DNA sequence: CGGCGCATTGATGACATTCAAAAACCGTGG
DNA sequence: CCACGGTTTTTGAATGTCATCAATGCGCCG
């Protein structure tokens, strides 16, 4: 288990950072990195902990180093919708805004590399490489949000589940950089309830559709969380996406 | 055929541009504006025309000057979801990408201020004010997309319609900068079908819910498109949003 | 073992979709 | 001015998908 006794990690050199090449600092030269290094600090959260509540003052921005966090919105009567799934290297918070717009929750044990907002903004003004990278990341997130909107607005429950499993499978494969084909094997990092919040469904429907995909042989389950995808193309077909599961040039 | 007599508008000075203070050029100094002015050109499209198809090569970026355009995604079987609603001053296209990710359609007559991508990217590299503004606009769009995700995933048909009308009403009021209260009056700039694509509904459901809101006195219709909102708070209540309809500090 | 959290399964019903038809609207041309 | 055809919108009835309510099962830890 994770961070029992280390709410703040010891200082890790940026050169050794696992997200060095993907995070907001990806494009920085070594002198820029030194400046970032000077103002950074780590925070960790246990699975289930809330990082900030929507509307609360938030005096820092951060990169996810390890673990997974979610952004969610809530209607007064309790209906919840996840609007962001933050994986390692993703950026948290918004320069130029002082209060959080969403609830941020750690769904696994989580470590973030934080910068107090003011110093970060000042640094950004002098460091185009940071602003450039942040723009690029934000545009990617916008694309992801739009893909997600298609899912929420137009896909069936079964397609939603298949899509989510495909997304997780793809991410996992890219991380492990596995051999091209052969069955994919991974763990679902989300509870049924979190999946429901992601997909705009109830947890019962999520459970039913997962069972259905299992029954039809699209996925194989070992326990609640451990998944094998024997045929990724079959899964993508079920997801209803454009043939290729495709990316843009 | 398309653009009867004005495929390219006469050159308008940036100083006189109606979106000068809100578009991607908003922060530019006069010398920066000159550089932009040198590479800009206008294009117009008639209502209903497609600007580009998803996947097509797109060698320019642009700002909407007047009119409304939409971004939509389509599943193979024809299900469509709008993922962006582009109003005057909104930015179209993505620096660093050569092909369109979405269908872009003019839903009204449309004028755009275009920049060929390469010169724009070069200019952006030397002009932090443009990149800064673009980042800010992209972050705003991301927030809007997330609000939209909540709508798509969790709101009922009636709430979706009320939300859309509220969004249009708010935008319209901010444009006309009207007296605080008193009934709001405006036109819906979208067909029932476009609303359905926006909201993840069928056009029949859109029609039914609009009728229901009319029957309940939440809105007053004059013809198909002309709307009066006698009580904006009532409408916001129907939209199911956070009490204030609110913004973040 | 017993209790707690998470997940599955079942029965029922509400809400939105689908299919179908009628009505209202718009521009055109007589 | 009105008639006409095409398009958009409204309305109706039947169907289906997913939500809701409720009970049961599973795994884990004290």
PDB file of C-alpha atoms in Angstrom, chain A:
ATOM      1  CA  UNK A   1       0.000   0.000   0.000  1.00  0.00           C
ATOM      2  CA  UNK A   2       1.050   3.505  -0.659  1.00  0.00           C
ATOM      3  CA  UNK A   3       1.688   6.657   1.208  1.00  0.00           C
ATOM      4  CA  UNK A   4       0.899   5.889   4.773  1.00  0.00           C
ATOM      5  CA  UNK A   5       3.476   8.129   6.182  1.00  0.00           C
ATOM      6  CA  UNK A   6       4.557  10.442   3.404  1.00  0.00           C
ATOM      7  CA  UNK A   7       2.061  13.215   2.854  1.00  0.00           C
ATOM      8  CA  UNK A   8       4.887  15.153   1.260  1.00  0.00           C
ATOM      9  CA  UNK A   9       7.468  13.275  -0.718  1.00  0.00           C
ATOM     10  CA  UNK A  10      11.125  13.900  -0.620  1.00  0.00           C
ATOM     11  CA  UNK A  11      12.298  16.112  -3.404  1.00  0.00           C
ATOM     12  CA  UNK A  12      12.768  14.165  -6.631  1.00  0.00           C
ATOM     13  CA  UNK A  13      15.014  15.560  -9.284  1.00  0.00           C
ATOM     14  CA  UNK A  14      13.149  16.538 -12.439  1.00  0.00           C
ATOM     15  CA  UNK A  15      15.671  14.588 -14.452  1.00  0.00           C
ATOM     16  CA  UNK A  16      14.465  11.380 -12.816  1.00  0.00           C
ATOM     17  CA  UNK A  17      10.789  12.259 -12.981  1.00  0.00           C
ATOM     18  CA  UNK A  18       8.619   9.607 -14.641  1.00  0.00           C
ATOM     19  CA  UNK A  19       6.529  12.244 -16.389  1.00  0.00           C
ATOM     20  CA  UNK A  20       9.416  14.480 -17.394  1.00  0.00           C
ATOM     21  CA  UNK A  21       8.779  14.062 -21.132  1.00  0.00           C
ATOM     22  CA  UNK A  22       4.987  14.267 -21.119  1.00  0.00           C
ATOM     23  CA  UNK A  23       3.953  16.831 -18.525  1.00  0.00           C
ATOM     24  CA  UNK A  24       3.691  20.577 -18.737  1.00  0.00           C
ATOM     25  CA  UNK A  25       7.466  20.756 -18.310  1.00  0.00           C
ATOM     26  CA  UNK A  26       8.131  18.478 -21.274  1.00  0.00           C
ATOM     27  CA  UNK A  27       9.583  21.139 -23.520  1.00  0.00           C
ATOM     28  CA  UNK A  28      11.670  22.909 -20.918  1.00  0.00           C
ATOM     29  CA  UNK A  29      15.391  23.390 -21.332  1.00  0.00           C
ATOM     30  CA  UNK A  30      17.591  22.597 -18.390  1.00  0.00           C
ATOM     31  CA  UNK A  31      17.725  26.186 -17.154  1.00  0.00           C
ATOM     32  CA  UNK A  32      13.952  26.408 -17.272  1.00  0.00           C
ATOM     33  CA  UNK A  33      13.753  23.147 -15.426  1.00  0.00           C
ATOM     34  CA  UNK A  34      15.926  24.559 -12.691  1.00  0.00           C
ATOM     35  CA  UNK A  35      13.491  27.415 -12.253  1.00  0.00           C
ATOM     36  CA  UNK A  36      10.588  25.002 -12.029  1.00  0.00           C
ATOM     37  CA  UNK A  37      12.484  22.753  -9.688  1.00  0.00           C
ATOM     38  CA  UNK A  38      12.955  25.675  -7.342  1.00  0.00           C
ATOM     39  CA  UNK A  39       9.248  26.269  -6.858  1.00  0.00           C
ATOM     40  CA  UNK A  40       7.851  22.755  -7.029  1.00  0.00           C
ATOM     41  CA  UNK A  41       6.729  20.588  -4.146  1.00  0.00           C
ATOM     42  CA  UNK A  42       5.013  17.227  -3.902  1.00  0.00           C
ATOM     43  CA  UNK A  43       1.724  16.289  -2.360  1.00  0.00           C
ATOM     44  CA  UNK A  44       0.149  12.927  -1.958  1.00  0.00           C
ATOM     45  CA  UNK A  45      -3.358  11.768  -1.309  1.00  0.00           C
ATOM     46  CA  UNK A  46      -4.814   8.410  -0.449  1.00  0.00           C
ATOM     47  CA  UNK A  47      -7.337   6.638  -2.607  1.00  0.00           C
ATOM     48  CA  UNK A  48     -10.746   8.176  -2.022  1.00  0.00           C
ATOM     49  CA  UNK A  49      -9.496  11.464  -0.661  1.00  0.00           C
ATOM     50  CA  UNK A  50     -10.837  14.717  -2.035  1.00  0.00           C
ATOM     51  CA  UNK A  51      -8.116  17.025  -3.320  1.00  0.00           C
ATOM     52  CA  UNK A  52     -10.361  20.088  -3.527  1.00  0.00           C
ATOM     53  CA  UNK A  53     -14.042  20.811  -3.610  1.00  0.00           C
ATOM     54  CA  UNK A  54     -15.623  22.755  -6.385  1.00  0.00           C
ATOM     55  CA  UNK A  55     -15.688  26.429  -5.509  1.00  0.00           C
ATOM     56  CA  UNK A  56     -12.921  26.190  -2.942  1.00  0.00           C
ATOM     57  CA  UNK A  57      -9.930  28.414  -3.148  1.00  0.00           C
ATOM     58  CA  UNK A  58      -7.107  26.654  -4.951  1.00  0.00           C
ATOM     59  CA  UNK A  59      -3.762  28.335  -4.701  1.00  0.00           C
ATOM     60  CA  UNK A  60      -1.760  25.842  -6.720  1.00  0.00           C
ATOM     61  CA  UNK A  61      -1.574  24.090 -10.049  1.00  0.00           C
ATOM     62  CA  UNK A  62      -0.054  20.659 -10.447  1.00  0.00           C
ATOM     63  CA  UNK A  63       0.895  17.697 -12.566  1.00  0.00           C
ATOM     64  CA  UNK A  64      -0.241  14.202 -11.720  1.00  0.00           C
ATOM     65  CA  UNK A  65       2.912  12.163 -11.164  1.00  0.00           C
ATOM     66  CA  UNK A  66       1.452   8.798 -10.214  1.00  0.00           C
ATOM     67  CA  UNK A  67      -2.079   7.578  -9.620  1.00  0.00           C
ATOM     68  CA  UNK A  68      -5.436   8.668 -10.949  1.00  0.00           C
ATOM     69  CA  UNK A  69      -7.722  11.549 -10.091  1.00  0.00           C
ATOM     70  CA  UNK A  70     -11.121  12.609 -11.380  1.00  0.00           C
ATOM     71  CA  UNK A  71     -12.909  15.864 -11.992  1.00  0.00           C
ATOM     72  CA  UNK A  72     -16.634  15.713 -11.293  1.00  0.00           C
ATOM     73  CA  UNK A  73     -19.573  18.061 -11.386  1.00  0.00           C
ATOM     74  CA  UNK A  74     -22.657  17.659  -9.255  1.00  0.00           C
ATOM     75  CA  UNK A  75     -26.227  18.852  -9.630  1.00  0.00           C
ATOM     76  CA  UNK A  76     -27.990  19.980  -6.471  1.00  0.00           C
ATOM     77  CA  UNK A  77     -30.026  16.801  -6.242  1.00  0.00           C
ATOM     78  CA  UNK A  78     -26.879  14.696  -6.276  1.00  0.00           C
ATOM     79  CA  UNK A  79     -26.611  13.586  -9.868  1.00  0.00           C
ATOM     80  CA  UNK A  80     -22.917  13.418 -10.701  1.00  0.00           C
ATOM     81  CA  UNK A  81     -20.986  13.512 -13.929  1.00  0.00           C
ATOM     82  CA  UNK A  82     -17.294  12.954 -14.265  1.00  0.00           C
ATOM     83  CA  UNK A  83     -15.835  15.552 -16.620  1.00  0.00           C
ATOM     84  CA  UNK A  84     -12.169  14.689 -16.444  1.00  0.00           C
ATOM     85  CA  UNK A  85     -10.017  11.657 -15.797  1.00  0.00           C
ATOM     86  CA  UNK A  86      -6.529  12.697 -14.778  1.00  0.00           C
ATOM     87  CA  UNK A  87      -3.705  10.302 -15.465  1.00  0.00           C
ATOM     88  CA  UNK A  88       0.018  10.677 -14.834  1.00  0.00           C
ATOM     89  CA  UNK A  89       1.392  13.761 -16.619  1.00  0.00           C
ATOM     90  CA  UNK A  90      -2.011  15.462 -16.792  1.00  0.00           C
ATOM     91  CA  UNK A  91      -2.263  19.021 -15.588  1.00  0.00           C
ATOM     92  CA  UNK A  92      -4.541  20.139 -12.760  1.00  0.00           C
ATOM     93  CA  UNK A  93      -5.874  23.604 -12.211  1.00  0.00           C
ATOM     94  CA  UNK A  94      -6.137  26.692 -14.303  1.00  0.00           C
ATOM     95  CA  UNK A  95      -3.725  29.582 -14.433  1.00  0.00           C
ATOM     96  CA  UNK A  96      -5.647  32.789 -13.937  1.00  0.00           C
ATOM     97  CA  UNK A  97      -8.393  31.300 -11.810  1.00  0.00           C
ATOM     98  CA  UNK A  98      -8.370  31.233  -8.061  1.00  0.00           C
ATOM     99  CA  UNK A  99     -11.180  28.801  -7.282  1.00  0.00           C
ATOM    100  CA  UNK A 100     -11.681  25.230  -8.348  1.00  0.00           C
ATOM    101  CA  UNK A 101     -14.434  24.697 -10.897  1.00  0.00           C
ATOM    102  CA  UNK A 102     -14.823  20.985 -10.153  1.00  0.00           C
ATOM    103  CA  UNK A 103     -14.463  18.479  -7.389  1.00  0.00           C
ATOM    104  CA  UNK A 104     -11.079  16.800  -7.670  1.00  0.00           C
ATOM    105  CA  UNK A 105     -10.828  13.352  -6.130  1.00  0.00           C
ATOM    106  CA  UNK A 106      -8.043  10.821  -5.879  1.00  0.00           C
ATOM    107  CA  UNK A 107      -9.432   7.464  -7.027  1.00  0.00           C
ATOM    108  CA  UNK A 108      -6.156   5.716  -6.367  1.00  0.00           C
ATOM    109  CA  UNK A 109      -3.261   6.768  -4.236  1.00  0.00           C
ATOM    110  CA  UNK A 110      -2.034   9.902  -5.876  1.00  0.00           C
ATOM    111  CA  UNK A 111       1.133  11.969  -6.054  1.00  0.00           C
ATOM    112  CA  UNK A 112       1.118  15.400  -7.579  1.00  0.00           C
ATOM    113  CA  UNK A 113       3.907  17.789  -8.419  1.00  0.00           C
ATOM    114  CA  UNK A 114       2.573  21.168  -7.322  1.00  0.00           C
ATOM    115  CA  UNK A 115       3.413  24.799  -7.979  1.00  0.00           C
ATOM    116  CA  UNK A 116       1.908  27.691  -6.105  1.00  0.00           C
ATOM    117  CA  UNK A 117      -0.123  29.528  -8.637  1.00  0.00           C
ATOM    118  CA  UNK A 118       1.444  32.938  -8.491  1.00  0.00           C
ATOM    119  CA  UNK A 119       5.063  31.854  -8.954  1.00  0.00           C
ATOM    120  CA  UNK A 120       3.979  29.468 -11.679  1.00  0.00           C
ATOM    121  CA  UNK A 121       2.157  32.201 -13.559  1.00  0.00           C
ATOM    122  CA  UNK A 122       5.144  34.491 -13.261  1.00  0.00           C
ATOM    123  CA  UNK A 123       7.425  31.792 -14.523  1.00  0.00           C
ATOM    124  CA  UNK A 124       5.064  31.013 -17.378  1.00  0.00           C
ATOM    125  CA  UNK A 125       5.135  34.611 -18.524  1.00  0.00           C
ATOM    126  CA  UNK A 126       8.892  34.328 -19.014  1.00  0.00           C
ATOM    127  CA  UNK A 127       8.981  30.793 -20.311  1.00  0.00           C
ATOM    128  CA  UNK A 128       7.196  30.274 -23.615  1.00  0.00           C
ATOM    129  CA  UNK A 129       8.050  26.577 -23.569  1.00  0.00           C
ATOM    130  CA  UNK A 130       5.714  26.088 -20.641  1.00  0.00           C
ATOM    131  CA  UNK A 131       2.877  28.067 -22.175  1.00  0.00           C
ATOM    132  CA  UNK A 132       3.307  26.265 -25.484  1.00  0.00           C
ATOM    133  CA  UNK A 133       3.167  22.876 -23.871  1.00  0.00           C
ATOM    134  CA  UNK A 134       0.179  23.853 -21.753  1.00  0.00           C
ATOM    135  CA  UNK A 135      -1.672  25.031 -24.838  1.00  0.00           C
ATOM    136  CA  UNK A 136      -0.940  21.775 -26.587  1.00  0.00           C
ATOM    137  CA  UNK A 137      -2.118  19.749 -23.602  1.00  0.00           C
ATOM    138  CA  UNK A 138      -5.265  21.827 -23.258  1.00  0.00           C
ATOM    139  CA  UNK A 139      -6.109  21.341 -26.925  1.00  0.00           C
ATOM    140  CA  UNK A 140      -5.645  17.602 -26.475  1.00  0.00           C
ATOM    141  CA  UNK A 141      -7.952  17.660 -23.500  1.00  0.00           C
ATOM    142  CA  UNK A 142     -10.518  19.560 -25.488  1.00  0.00           C
ATOM    143  CA  UNK A 143     -10.393  16.906 -28.172  1.00  0.00           C
ATOM    144  CA  UNK A 144     -10.809  14.217 -25.553  1.00  0.00           C
ATOM    145  CA  UNK A 145     -13.749  16.091 -24.063  1.00  0.00           C
ATOM    146  CA  UNK A 146     -15.397  16.226 -27.471  1.00  0.00           C
ATOM    147  CA  UNK A 147     -14.931  12.528 -28.043  1.00  0.00           C
ATOM    148  CA  UNK A 148     -16.457  12.035 -24.640  1.00  0.00           C
ATOM    149  CA  UNK A 149     -19.408  14.241 -25.583  1.00  0.00           C
ATOM    150  CA  UNK A 150     -20.140  11.986 -28.521  1.00  0.00           C
ATOM    151  CA  UNK A 151     -20.111   9.039 -26.177  1.00  0.00           C
ATOM    152  CA  UNK A 152     -22.410  10.712 -23.651  1.00  0.00           C
ATOM    153  CA  UNK A 153     -24.862  12.051 -26.176  1.00  0.00           C
ATOM    154  CA  UNK A 154     -25.189   9.285 -28.701  1.00  0.00           C
ATOM    155  CA  UNK A 155     -23.812   5.941 -27.614  1.00  0.00           C
ATOM    156  CA  UNK A 156     -25.813   3.101 -26.090  1.00  0.00           C
ATOM    157  CA  UNK A 157     -24.965   1.709 -22.681  1.00  0.00           C
ATOM    158  CA  UNK A 158     -23.176  -1.251 -24.239  1.00  0.00           C
ATOM    159  CA  UNK A 159     -21.168   0.992 -26.551  1.00  0.00           C
ATOM    160  CA  UNK A 160     -20.276   3.255 -23.663  1.00  0.00           C
ATOM    161  CA  UNK A 161     -18.856   0.390 -21.649  1.00  0.00           C
ATOM    162  CA  UNK A 162     -16.974  -1.006 -24.620  1.00  0.00           C
ATOM    163  CA  UNK A 163     -15.573   2.462 -25.337  1.00  0.00           C
ATOM    164  CA  UNK A 164     -14.379   2.958 -21.784  1.00  0.00           C
ATOM    165  CA  UNK A 165     -12.695  -0.442 -21.692  1.00  0.00           C
ATOM    166  CA  UNK A 166     -11.062   0.335 -25.026  1.00  0.00           C
ATOM    167  CA  UNK A 167      -9.787   3.663 -23.734  1.00  0.00           C
ATOM    168  CA  UNK A 168      -8.286   2.065 -20.654  1.00  0.00           C
ATOM    169  CA  UNK A 169      -6.861  -0.790 -22.677  1.00  0.00           C
ATOM    170  CA  UNK A 170      -5.204   1.566 -25.137  1.00  0.00           C
ATOM    171  CA  UNK A 171      -3.692   3.712 -22.421  1.00  0.00           C
ATOM    172  CA  UNK A 172      -2.441   0.675 -20.603  1.00  0.00           C
ATOM    173  CA  UNK A 173      -0.936  -0.801 -23.749  1.00  0.00           C
ATOM    174  CA  UNK A 174       0.851   2.447 -24.557  1.00  0.00           C
ATOM    175  CA  UNK A 175       2.252   2.510 -21.041  1.00  0.00           C
ATOM    176  CA  UNK A 176       3.469  -1.042 -21.074  1.00  0.00           C
ATOM    177  CA  UNK A 177       4.469  -0.760 -24.739  1.00  0.00           C
ATOM    178  CA  UNK A 178       3.561  -4.378 -25.245  1.00  0.00           C
ATOM    179  CA  UNK A 179       3.878  -6.527 -28.309  1.00  0.00           C
ATOM    180  CA  UNK A 180       1.424  -5.421 -30.938  1.00  0.00           C
ATOM    181  CA  UNK A 181      -1.202  -8.096 -30.676  1.00  0.00           C
ATOM    182  CA  UNK A 182      -2.056 -10.932 -28.458  1.00  0.00           C
ATOM    183  CA  UNK A 183      -4.693 -10.508 -25.781  1.00  0.00           C
ATOM    184  CA  UNK A 184      -4.571  -7.337 -23.723  1.00  0.00           C
ATOM    185  CA  UNK A 185      -4.593  -7.770 -19.977  1.00  0.00           C
ATOM    186  CA  UNK A 186      -5.065  -5.003 -17.429  1.00  0.00           C
ATOM    187  CA  UNK A 187      -6.934  -3.799 -14.371  1.00  0.00           C
ATOM    188  CA  UNK A 188      -9.832  -1.397 -14.332  1.00  0.00           C
ATOM    189  CA  UNK A 189      -8.711   1.530 -12.209  1.00  0.00           C
ATOM    190  CA  UNK A 190     -12.283   2.597 -11.497  1.00  0.00           C
ATOM    191  CA  UNK A 191     -15.112   1.282  -9.372  1.00  0.00           C
ATOM    192  CA  UNK A 192     -18.435   0.523 -11.035  1.00  0.00           C
ATOM    193  CA  UNK A 193     -19.766   3.735  -9.593  1.00  0.00           C
ATOM    194  CA  UNK A 194     -16.910   5.798 -11.017  1.00  0.00           C
ATOM    195  CA  UNK A 195     -17.461   4.175 -14.396  1.00  0.00           C
ATOM    196  CA  UNK A 196     -21.123   5.098 -14.159  1.00  0.00           C
ATOM    197  CA  UNK A 197     -20.167   8.694 -13.395  1.00  0.00           C
ATOM    198  CA  UNK A 198     -17.827   8.686 -16.349  1.00  0.00           C
ATOM    199  CA  UNK A 199     -20.384   7.262 -18.742  1.00  0.00           C
ATOM    200  CA  UNK A 200     -23.563   8.967 -17.635  1.00  0.00           C
ATOM    201  CA  UNK A 201     -25.149   5.691 -16.503  1.00  0.00           C
ATOM    202  CA  UNK A 202     -26.192   4.081 -13.250  1.00  0.00           C
ATOM    203  CA  UNK A 203     -23.907   1.617 -11.586  1.00  0.00           C
ATOM    204  CA  UNK A 204     -26.471  -1.119 -12.119  1.00  0.00           C
ATOM    205  CA  UNK A 205     -26.453  -0.563 -15.861  1.00  0.00           C
ATOM    206  CA  UNK A 206     -22.665  -0.600 -15.866  1.00  0.00           C
ATOM    207  CA  UNK A 207     -22.685  -3.898 -14.049  1.00  0.00           C
ATOM    208  CA  UNK A 208     -25.254  -5.412 -16.378  1.00  0.00           C
ATOM    209  CA  UNK A 209     -23.459  -4.360 -19.531  1.00  0.00           C
ATOM    210  CA  UNK A 210     -20.123  -5.618 -18.280  1.00  0.00           C
ATOM    211  CA  UNK A 211     -21.792  -8.932 -17.567  1.00  0.00           C
ATOM    212  CA  UNK A 212     -23.277  -8.931 -21.047  1.00  0.00           C
ATOM    213  CA  UNK A 213     -19.920  -8.261 -22.717  1.00  0.00           C
ATOM    214  CA  UNK A 214     -18.429 -11.045 -20.644  1.00  0.00           C
ATOM    215  CA  UNK A 215     -21.217 -13.429 -21.576  1.00  0.00           C
ATOM    216  CA  UNK A 216     -20.679 -12.595 -25.245  1.00  0.00           C
ATOM    217  CA  UNK A 217     -16.963 -13.244 -25.002  1.00  0.00           C
ATOM    218  CA  UNK A 218     -15.897  -9.690 -25.782  1.00  0.00           C
ATOM    219  CA  UNK A 219     -14.028  -9.516 -22.494  1.00  0.00           C
ATOM    220  CA  UNK A 220     -12.914 -12.040 -19.907  1.00  0.00           C
ATOM    221  CA  UNK A 221     -13.120 -11.111 -16.248  1.00  0.00           C
ATOM    222  CA  UNK A 222     -10.973 -12.422 -13.436  1.00  0.00           C
ATOM    223  CA  UNK A 223     -12.409 -10.986 -10.256  1.00  0.00           C
ATOM    224  CA  UNK A 224     -14.129  -7.643 -10.443  1.00  0.00           C
ATOM    225  CA  UNK A 225     -11.314  -5.613 -11.846  1.00  0.00           C
ATOM    226  CA  UNK A 226      -8.950  -7.779 -13.861  1.00  0.00           C
ATOM    227  CA  UNK A 227      -9.794  -7.795 -17.555  1.00  0.00           C
ATOM    228  CA  UNK A 228      -8.572  -9.690 -20.592  1.00  0.00           C
ATOM    229  CA  UNK A 229      -9.498  -8.548 -24.080  1.00  0.00           C
ATOM    230  CA  UNK A 230      -9.016 -11.490 -26.406  1.00  0.00           C
ATOM    231  CA  UNK A 231      -9.779  -9.519 -29.562  1.00  0.00           C
ATOM    232  CA  UNK A 232      -9.291  -5.769 -29.544  1.00  0.00           C
ATOM    233  CA  UNK A 233     -10.964  -5.299 -32.929  1.00  0.00           C
ATOM    234  CA  UNK A 234     -14.079  -6.985 -31.649  1.00  0.00           C
ATOM    235  CA  UNK A 235     -14.070  -4.608 -28.701  1.00  0.00           C
ATOM    236  CA  UNK A 236     -13.638  -1.564 -30.939  1.00  0.00           C
ATOM    237  CA  UNK A 237     -16.503  -2.799 -33.059  1.00  0.00           C
ATOM    238  CA  UNK A 238     -18.675  -2.964 -29.964  1.00  0.00           C
ATOM    239  CA  UNK A 239     -17.587   0.561 -29.072  1.00  0.00           C
ATOM    240  CA  UNK A 240     -19.233   1.777 -32.261  1.00  0.00           C
ATOM    241  CA  UNK A 241     -16.331   4.051 -33.116  1.00  0.00           C
ATOM    242  CA  UNK A 242     -15.039   4.919 -36.499  1.00  0.00           C
ATOM    243  CA  UNK A 243     -13.535   1.764 -37.934  1.00  0.00           C
ATOM    244  CA  UNK A 244      -9.928   2.415 -36.987  1.00  0.00           C
ATOM    245  CA  UNK A 245     -10.433   3.655 -33.450  1.00  0.00           C
ATOM    246  CA  UNK A 246      -8.729   6.424 -35.120  1.00  0.00           C
ATOM    247  CA  UNK A 247      -6.506   9.351 -34.732  1.00  0.00           C
ATOM    248  CA  UNK A 248      -6.137  12.555 -36.614  1.00  0.00           C
ATOM    249  CA  UNK A 249      -3.099  13.489 -38.677  1.00  0.00           C
TER     250      UNK A 249
END
